[in-house]
PDB file of C-alpha atoms in Angstrom:
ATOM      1  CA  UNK W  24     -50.598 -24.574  34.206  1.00  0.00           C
ATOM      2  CA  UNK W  25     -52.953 -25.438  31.349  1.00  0.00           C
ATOM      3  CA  UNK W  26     -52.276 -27.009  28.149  1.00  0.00           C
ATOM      4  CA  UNK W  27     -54.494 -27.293  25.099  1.00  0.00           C
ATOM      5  CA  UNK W  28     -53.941 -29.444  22.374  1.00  0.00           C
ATOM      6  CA  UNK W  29     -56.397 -28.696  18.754  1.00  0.00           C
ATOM      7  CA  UNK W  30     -56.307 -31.529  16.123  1.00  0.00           C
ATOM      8  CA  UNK W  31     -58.826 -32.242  13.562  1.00  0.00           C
ATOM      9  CA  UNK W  32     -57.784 -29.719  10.979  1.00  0.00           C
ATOM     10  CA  UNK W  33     -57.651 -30.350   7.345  1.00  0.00           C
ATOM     11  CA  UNK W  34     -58.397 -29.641   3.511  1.00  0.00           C
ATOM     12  CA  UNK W  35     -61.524 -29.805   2.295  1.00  0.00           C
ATOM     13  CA  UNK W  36     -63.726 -28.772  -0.572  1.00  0.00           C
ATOM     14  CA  UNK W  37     -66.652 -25.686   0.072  1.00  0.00           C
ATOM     15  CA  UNK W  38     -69.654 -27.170   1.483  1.00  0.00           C
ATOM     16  CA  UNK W  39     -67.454 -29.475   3.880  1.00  0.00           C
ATOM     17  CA  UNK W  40     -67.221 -30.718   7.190  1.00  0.00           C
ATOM     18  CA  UNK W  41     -64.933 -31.090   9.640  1.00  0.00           C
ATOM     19  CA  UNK W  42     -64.672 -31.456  13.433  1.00  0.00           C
ATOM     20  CA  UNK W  43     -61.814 -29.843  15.488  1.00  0.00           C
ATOM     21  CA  UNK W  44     -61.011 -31.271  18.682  1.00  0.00           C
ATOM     22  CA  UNK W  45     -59.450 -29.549  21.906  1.00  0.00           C
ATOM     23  CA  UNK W  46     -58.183 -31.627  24.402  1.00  0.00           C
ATOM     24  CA  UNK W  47     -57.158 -30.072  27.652  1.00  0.00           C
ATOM     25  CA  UNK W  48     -53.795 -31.429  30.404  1.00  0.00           C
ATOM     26  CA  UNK W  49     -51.980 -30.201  33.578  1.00  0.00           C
ATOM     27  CA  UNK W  50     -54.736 -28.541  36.563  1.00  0.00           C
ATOM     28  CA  UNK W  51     -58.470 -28.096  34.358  1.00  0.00           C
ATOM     29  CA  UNK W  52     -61.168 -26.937  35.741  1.00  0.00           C
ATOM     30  CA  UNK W  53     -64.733 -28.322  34.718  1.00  0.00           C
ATOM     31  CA  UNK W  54     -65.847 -24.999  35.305  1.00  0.00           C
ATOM     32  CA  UNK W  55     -63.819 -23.229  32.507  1.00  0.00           C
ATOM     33  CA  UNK W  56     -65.348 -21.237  29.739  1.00  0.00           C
ATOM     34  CA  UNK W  57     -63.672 -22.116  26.409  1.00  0.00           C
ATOM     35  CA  UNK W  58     -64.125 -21.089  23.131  1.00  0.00           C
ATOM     36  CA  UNK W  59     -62.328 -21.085  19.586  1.00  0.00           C
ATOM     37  CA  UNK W  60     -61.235 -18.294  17.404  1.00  0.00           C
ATOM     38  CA  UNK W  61     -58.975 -18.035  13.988  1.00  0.00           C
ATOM     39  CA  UNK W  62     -56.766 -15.848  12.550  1.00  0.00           C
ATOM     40  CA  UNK W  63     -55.385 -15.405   8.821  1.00  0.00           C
ATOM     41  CA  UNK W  64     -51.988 -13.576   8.720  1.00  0.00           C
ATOM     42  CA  UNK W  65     -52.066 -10.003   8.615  1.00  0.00           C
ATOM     43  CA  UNK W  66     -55.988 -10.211  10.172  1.00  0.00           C
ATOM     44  CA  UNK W  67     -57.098  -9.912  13.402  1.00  0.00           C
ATOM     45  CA  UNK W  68     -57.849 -12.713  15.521  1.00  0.00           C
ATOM     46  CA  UNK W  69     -61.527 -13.612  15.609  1.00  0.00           C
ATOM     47  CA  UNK W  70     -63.677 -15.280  17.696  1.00  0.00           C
ATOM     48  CA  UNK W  71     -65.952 -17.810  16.252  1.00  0.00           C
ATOM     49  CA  UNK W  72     -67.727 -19.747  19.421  1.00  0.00           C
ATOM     50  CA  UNK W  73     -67.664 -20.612  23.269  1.00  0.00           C
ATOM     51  CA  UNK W  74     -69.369 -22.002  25.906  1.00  0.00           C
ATOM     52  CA  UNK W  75     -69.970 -21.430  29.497  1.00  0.00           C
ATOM     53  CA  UNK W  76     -68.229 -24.141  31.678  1.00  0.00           C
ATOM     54  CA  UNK W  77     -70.823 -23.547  34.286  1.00  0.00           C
ATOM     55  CA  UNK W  78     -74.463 -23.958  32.394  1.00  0.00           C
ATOM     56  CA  UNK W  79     -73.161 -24.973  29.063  1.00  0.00           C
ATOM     57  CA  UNK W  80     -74.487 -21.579  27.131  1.00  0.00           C
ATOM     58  CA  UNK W  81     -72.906 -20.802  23.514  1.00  0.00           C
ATOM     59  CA  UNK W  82     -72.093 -17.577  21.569  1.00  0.00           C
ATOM     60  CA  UNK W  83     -70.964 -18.117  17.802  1.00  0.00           C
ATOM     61  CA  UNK W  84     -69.798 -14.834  15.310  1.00  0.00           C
ATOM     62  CA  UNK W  85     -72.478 -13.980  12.948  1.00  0.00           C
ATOM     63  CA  UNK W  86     -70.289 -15.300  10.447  1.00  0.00           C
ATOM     64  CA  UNK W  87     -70.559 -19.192  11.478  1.00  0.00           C
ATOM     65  CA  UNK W  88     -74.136 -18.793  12.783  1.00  0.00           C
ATOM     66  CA  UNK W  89     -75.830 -22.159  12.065  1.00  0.00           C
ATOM     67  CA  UNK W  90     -72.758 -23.497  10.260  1.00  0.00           C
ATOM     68  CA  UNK W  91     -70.718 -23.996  13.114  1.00  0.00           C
ATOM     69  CA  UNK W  92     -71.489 -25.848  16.572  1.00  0.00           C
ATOM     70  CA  UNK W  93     -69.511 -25.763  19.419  1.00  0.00           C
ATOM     71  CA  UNK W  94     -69.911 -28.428  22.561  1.00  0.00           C
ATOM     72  CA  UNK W  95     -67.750 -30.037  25.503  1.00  0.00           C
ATOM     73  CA  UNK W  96     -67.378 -33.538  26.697  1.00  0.00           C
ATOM     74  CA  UNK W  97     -68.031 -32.451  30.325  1.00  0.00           C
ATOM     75  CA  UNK W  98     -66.588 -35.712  31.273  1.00  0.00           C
ATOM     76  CA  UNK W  99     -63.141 -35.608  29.439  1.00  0.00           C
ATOM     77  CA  UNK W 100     -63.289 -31.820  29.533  1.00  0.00           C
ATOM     78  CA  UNK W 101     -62.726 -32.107  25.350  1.00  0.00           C
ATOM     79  CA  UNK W 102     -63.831 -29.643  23.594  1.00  0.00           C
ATOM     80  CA  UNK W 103     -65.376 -29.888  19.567  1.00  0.00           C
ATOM     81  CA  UNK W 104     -66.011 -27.252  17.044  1.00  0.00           C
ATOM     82  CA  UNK W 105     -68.189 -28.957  13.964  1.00  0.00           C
ATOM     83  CA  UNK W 106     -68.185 -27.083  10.781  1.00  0.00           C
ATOM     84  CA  UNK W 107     -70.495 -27.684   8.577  1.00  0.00           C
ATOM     85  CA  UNK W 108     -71.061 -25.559   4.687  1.00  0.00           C
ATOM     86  CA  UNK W 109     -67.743 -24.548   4.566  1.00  0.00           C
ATOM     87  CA  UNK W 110     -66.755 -21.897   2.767  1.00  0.00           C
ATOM     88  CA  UNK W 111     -63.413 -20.332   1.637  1.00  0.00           C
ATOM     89  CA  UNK W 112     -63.429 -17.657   3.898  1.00  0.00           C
ATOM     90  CA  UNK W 113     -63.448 -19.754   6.647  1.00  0.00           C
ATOM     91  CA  UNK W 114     -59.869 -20.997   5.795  1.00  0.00           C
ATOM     92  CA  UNK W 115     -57.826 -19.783   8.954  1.00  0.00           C
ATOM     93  CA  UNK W 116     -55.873 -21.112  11.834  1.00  0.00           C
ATOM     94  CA  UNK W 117     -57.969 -22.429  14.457  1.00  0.00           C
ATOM     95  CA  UNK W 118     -57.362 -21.947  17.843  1.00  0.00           C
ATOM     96  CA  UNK W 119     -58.808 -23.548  21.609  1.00  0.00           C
ATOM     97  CA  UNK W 120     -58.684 -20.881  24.446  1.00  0.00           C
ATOM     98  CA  UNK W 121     -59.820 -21.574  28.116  1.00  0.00           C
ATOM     99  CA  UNK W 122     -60.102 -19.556  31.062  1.00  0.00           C
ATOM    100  CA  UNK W 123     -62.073 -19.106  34.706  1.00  0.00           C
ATOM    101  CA  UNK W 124     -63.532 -15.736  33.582  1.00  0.00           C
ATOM    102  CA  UNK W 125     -65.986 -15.970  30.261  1.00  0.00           C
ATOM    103  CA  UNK W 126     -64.745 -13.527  27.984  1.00  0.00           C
ATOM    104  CA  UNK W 127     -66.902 -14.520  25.525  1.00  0.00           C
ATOM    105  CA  UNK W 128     -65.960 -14.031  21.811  1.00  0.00           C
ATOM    106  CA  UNK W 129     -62.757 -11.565  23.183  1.00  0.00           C
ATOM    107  CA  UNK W 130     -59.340 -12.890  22.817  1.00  0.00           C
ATOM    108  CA  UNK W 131     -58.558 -12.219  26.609  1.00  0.00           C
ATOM    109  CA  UNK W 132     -58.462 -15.680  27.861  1.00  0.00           C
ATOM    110  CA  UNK W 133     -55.581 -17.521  29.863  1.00  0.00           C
ATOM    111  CA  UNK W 134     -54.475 -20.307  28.266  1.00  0.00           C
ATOM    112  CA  UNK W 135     -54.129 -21.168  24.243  1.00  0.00           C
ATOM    113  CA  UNK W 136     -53.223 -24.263  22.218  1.00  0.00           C
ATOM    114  CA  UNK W 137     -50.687 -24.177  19.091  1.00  0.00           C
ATOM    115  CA  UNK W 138     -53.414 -23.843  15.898  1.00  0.00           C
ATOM    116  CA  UNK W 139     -54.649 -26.389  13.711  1.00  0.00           C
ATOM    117  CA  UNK W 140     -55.106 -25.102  10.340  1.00  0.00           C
ATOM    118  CA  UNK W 141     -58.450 -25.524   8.236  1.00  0.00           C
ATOM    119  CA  UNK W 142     -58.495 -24.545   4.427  1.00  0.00           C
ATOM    120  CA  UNK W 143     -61.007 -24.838   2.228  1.00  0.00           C
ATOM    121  CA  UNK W 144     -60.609 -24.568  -1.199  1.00  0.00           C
ATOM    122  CA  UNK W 145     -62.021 -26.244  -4.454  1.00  0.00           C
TER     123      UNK W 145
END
């Protein structure tokens, strides 16, 4: 009922920056909680941010703590993900999730876009 669509992905050299984009069709709610995780193969899925659809509240893993911000366009219901000081082990597949219920940094939510893929390497 939900699509998401993540672009913004790239290569880039450690101490880069780059802005992902999620933008959301079909029935969305202004309301939803979203956030973005990533996953490496053979890993386990992790999440890095969200925020609350309702009063605009964020989370982020310890791991992208002041590297990473998350916001929304509560307008075009878009949501961003700017990384800042990259670092290698940040190189994952990125992924938008969205859902009524705030799950937080758990990957329980409804709906999921394909991946955009980040890498950062020198």
């Amino acid at each position: 009922q939900v699509q998401l669509v993540e672009s913004g992905g790239g290569s880039v050299q450690p101490g880069g920056s780059l802005r992902l984009s999620c933008a959301p069709s079909g029935n969305t709610d202004s309301s939803y909680y979203m956030a973005w995780f990533r996953q490496t193969p053979g890993k386990e899925r992790e999440g890095v941010a969200t925020i609350s659809g309702v009063t605009g509240a964020t989370m982020y893993a310890d791991s992208v703590k002041g590297r990473f911000t998350i916001s929304k366009d509560n307008a075009k219901h878009i949501l961003y993900l700017q990384m800042n000081s990259l670092k290698p082990e940040d190189t994952a597949m990125y992924y938008c999730a969205a859902d009524s219920r705030w799950w937080r940094l758990l990957g329980r939510y409804a709906y999921w876009g394909q991946g955009t893929q980040v890498t950062v390497s020198s």
